[in-house]
Amino acid sequence: MPKPKPDPDFLRACGQRLDAARAATGLNDKDFCDAIGVTQSRYANWKAGSHAVPPDIAARMKQRFGITTDWIYTGDPSGLPMSLAGKVHRAAS
């Protein structure tokens, strides 16, 4: 049986929240990618909503910056560190 494809609207929303979180860190795309150990092209695919952020990378973002999967996947900011939550909210607006 073929694997179901994720909803494109869901992926786009995840990409927007991911980029808001990246902006809240104060890093540009290149420096953020370096910090989490991925290429800029891979990050660009997530940001554009072409692909979902894999769990292992999401775990790195949590360890490095406090960016939670709750924020990336559902938009729930409650688990974000206070120092990041306000910045993420402003960047997402």
PDB file of C-alpha atoms in Angstrom:
ATOM      1  CA  MET A   1       0.000   0.000   0.000  1.00  0.00           C
ATOM      2  CA  PRO A   2       1.423   3.430  -0.914  1.00  0.00           C
ATOM      3  CA  LYS A   3       2.415   5.736   1.900  1.00  0.00           C
ATOM      4  CA  PRO A   4      -0.010   8.683   2.182  1.00  0.00           C
ATOM      5  CA  LYS A   5       1.467  12.069   1.351  1.00  0.00           C
ATOM      6  CA  PRO A   6       1.332  14.812   3.971  1.00  0.00           C
ATOM      7  CA  ASP A   7      -1.174  17.593   3.427  1.00  0.00           C
ATOM      8  CA  PRO A   8       0.527  20.413   1.464  1.00  0.00           C
ATOM      9  CA  ASP A   9      -1.122  23.083   3.633  1.00  0.00           C
ATOM     10  CA  PHE A  10       0.246  21.367   6.745  1.00  0.00           C
ATOM     11  CA  LEU A  11       3.764  21.281   5.269  1.00  0.00           C
ATOM     12  CA  ARG A  12       3.598  24.958   4.260  1.00  0.00           C
ATOM     13  CA  ALA A  13       2.434  25.946   7.745  1.00  0.00           C
ATOM     14  CA  CYS A  14       5.262  23.898   9.286  1.00  0.00           C
ATOM     15  CA  GLY A  15       7.730  25.653   6.988  1.00  0.00           C
ATOM     16  CA  GLN A  16       6.437  29.073   8.005  1.00  0.00           C
ATOM     17  CA  ARG A  17       6.669  28.226  11.701  1.00  0.00           C
ATOM     18  CA  LEU A  18      10.140  26.768  11.222  1.00  0.00           C
ATOM     19  CA  ASP A  19      11.322  29.945   9.525  1.00  0.00           C
ATOM     20  CA  ALA A  20       9.759  32.087  12.259  1.00  0.00           C
ATOM     21  CA  ALA A  21      11.651  30.032  14.838  1.00  0.00           C
ATOM     22  CA  ARG A  22      14.868  30.396  12.861  1.00  0.00           C
ATOM     23  CA  ALA A  23      14.361  34.170  12.665  1.00  0.00           C
ATOM     24  CA  ALA A  24      13.722  34.266  16.412  1.00  0.00           C
ATOM     25  CA  THR A  25      17.156  32.756  17.026  1.00  0.00           C
ATOM     26  CA  GLY A  26      18.702  35.783  15.316  1.00  0.00           C
ATOM     27  CA  LEU A  27      20.553  33.577  12.837  1.00  0.00           C
ATOM     28  CA  ASN A  28      20.405  33.762   9.070  1.00  0.00           C
ATOM     29  CA  ASP A  29      19.575  30.620   7.082  1.00  0.00           C
ATOM     30  CA  LYS A  30      23.221  29.632   6.595  1.00  0.00           C
ATOM     31  CA  ASP A  31      24.211  29.983  10.244  1.00  0.00           C
ATOM     32  CA  PHE A  32      21.060  28.197  11.413  1.00  0.00           C
ATOM     33  CA  CYS A  33      21.741  25.321   9.005  1.00  0.00           C
ATOM     34  CA  ASP A  34      25.332  25.096  10.205  1.00  0.00           C
ATOM     35  CA  ALA A  35      24.128  24.998  13.812  1.00  0.00           C
ATOM     36  CA  ILE A  36      21.773  22.069  13.188  1.00  0.00           C
ATOM     37  CA  GLY A  37      24.043  20.289  10.717  1.00  0.00           C
ATOM     38  CA  VAL A  38      21.996  20.427   7.514  1.00  0.00           C
ATOM     39  CA  THR A  39      22.496  21.908   4.070  1.00  0.00           C
ATOM     40  CA  GLN A  40      20.768  25.114   3.074  1.00  0.00           C
ATOM     41  CA  SER A  41      18.986  23.301   0.246  1.00  0.00           C
ATOM     42  CA  ARG A  42      17.506  20.806   2.690  1.00  0.00           C
ATOM     43  CA  TYR A  43      16.371  23.637   4.966  1.00  0.00           C
ATOM     44  CA  ALA A  44      14.913  25.470   1.958  1.00  0.00           C
ATOM     45  CA  ASN A  45      12.781  22.397   1.168  1.00  0.00           C
ATOM     46  CA  TRP A  46      11.365  22.389   4.695  1.00  0.00           C
ATOM     47  CA  LYS A  47      10.819  26.145   4.661  1.00  0.00           C
ATOM     48  CA  ALA A  48       8.990  25.936   1.327  1.00  0.00           C
ATOM     49  CA  GLY A  49       6.787  23.111   2.573  1.00  0.00           C
ATOM     50  CA  SER A  50       8.168  20.546   0.136  1.00  0.00           C
ATOM     51  CA  HIS A  51       9.173  18.137   2.908  1.00  0.00           C
ATOM     52  CA  ALA A  52       8.592  17.676   6.633  1.00  0.00           C
ATOM     53  CA  VAL A  53      11.361  18.210   9.163  1.00  0.00           C
ATOM     54  CA  PRO A  54      12.607  14.748  10.194  1.00  0.00           C
ATOM     55  CA  PRO A  55      12.378  13.859  13.895  1.00  0.00           C
ATOM     56  CA  ASP A  56      16.154  13.613  14.369  1.00  0.00           C
ATOM     57  CA  ILE A  57      16.633  17.152  13.056  1.00  0.00           C
ATOM     58  CA  ALA A  58      13.708  18.420  15.133  1.00  0.00           C
ATOM     59  CA  ALA A  59      15.437  16.911  18.183  1.00  0.00           C
ATOM     60  CA  ARG A  60      18.633  18.806  17.303  1.00  0.00           C
ATOM     61  CA  MET A  61      16.679  22.074  17.042  1.00  0.00           C
ATOM     62  CA  LYS A  62      15.181  21.381  20.469  1.00  0.00           C
ATOM     63  CA  GLN A  63      18.581  20.645  22.006  1.00  0.00           C
ATOM     64  CA  ARG A  64      20.328  23.597  20.375  1.00  0.00           C
ATOM     65  CA  PHE A  65      17.653  26.309  20.501  1.00  0.00           C
ATOM     66  CA  GLY A  66      14.636  25.025  22.447  1.00  0.00           C
ATOM     67  CA  ILE A  67      12.496  24.916  19.289  1.00  0.00           C
ATOM     68  CA  THR A  68       9.828  22.290  19.957  1.00  0.00           C
ATOM     69  CA  THR A  69       8.021  19.915  17.635  1.00  0.00           C
ATOM     70  CA  ASP A  70       4.792  21.219  19.166  1.00  0.00           C
ATOM     71  CA  TRP A  71       5.629  24.606  17.681  1.00  0.00           C
ATOM     72  CA  ILE A  72       6.826  23.326  14.300  1.00  0.00           C
ATOM     73  CA  TYR A  73       4.071  20.769  13.693  1.00  0.00           C
ATOM     74  CA  THR A  74       1.052  22.291  15.468  1.00  0.00           C
ATOM     75  CA  GLY A  75       1.841  25.926  16.182  1.00  0.00           C
ATOM     76  CA  ASP A  76       1.616  25.414  19.957  1.00  0.00           C
ATOM     77  CA  PRO A  77       4.166  27.782  21.539  1.00  0.00           C
ATOM     78  CA  SER A  78       3.612  26.655  25.147  1.00  0.00           C
ATOM     79  CA  GLY A  79       6.777  24.522  25.289  1.00  0.00           C
ATOM     80  CA  LEU A  80       9.090  27.169  23.859  1.00  0.00           C
ATOM     81  CA  PRO A  81      11.540  28.855  26.225  1.00  0.00           C
ATOM     82  CA  MET A  82      10.247  32.249  27.359  1.00  0.00           C
ATOM     83  CA  SER A  83      13.268  33.902  25.760  1.00  0.00           C
ATOM     84  CA  LEU A  84      12.232  32.478  22.385  1.00  0.00           C
ATOM     85  CA  ALA A  85       8.425  32.480  22.582  1.00  0.00           C
ATOM     86  CA  GLY A  86       7.897  36.230  22.178  1.00  0.00           C
ATOM     87  CA  LYS A  87      10.407  36.450  19.346  1.00  0.00           C
ATOM     88  CA  VAL A  88       8.786  33.506  17.551  1.00  0.00           C
ATOM     89  CA  HIS A  89       5.352  35.091  17.920  1.00  0.00           C
ATOM     90  CA  ARG A  90       6.603  38.391  16.458  1.00  0.00           C
ATOM     91  CA  ALA A  91       8.434  36.633  13.614  1.00  0.00           C
ATOM     92  CA  ALA A  92       5.345  34.540  12.790  1.00  0.00           C
ATOM     93  CA  SER A  93       3.075  37.609  12.608  1.00  0.00           C
TER      94      SER A  93
END
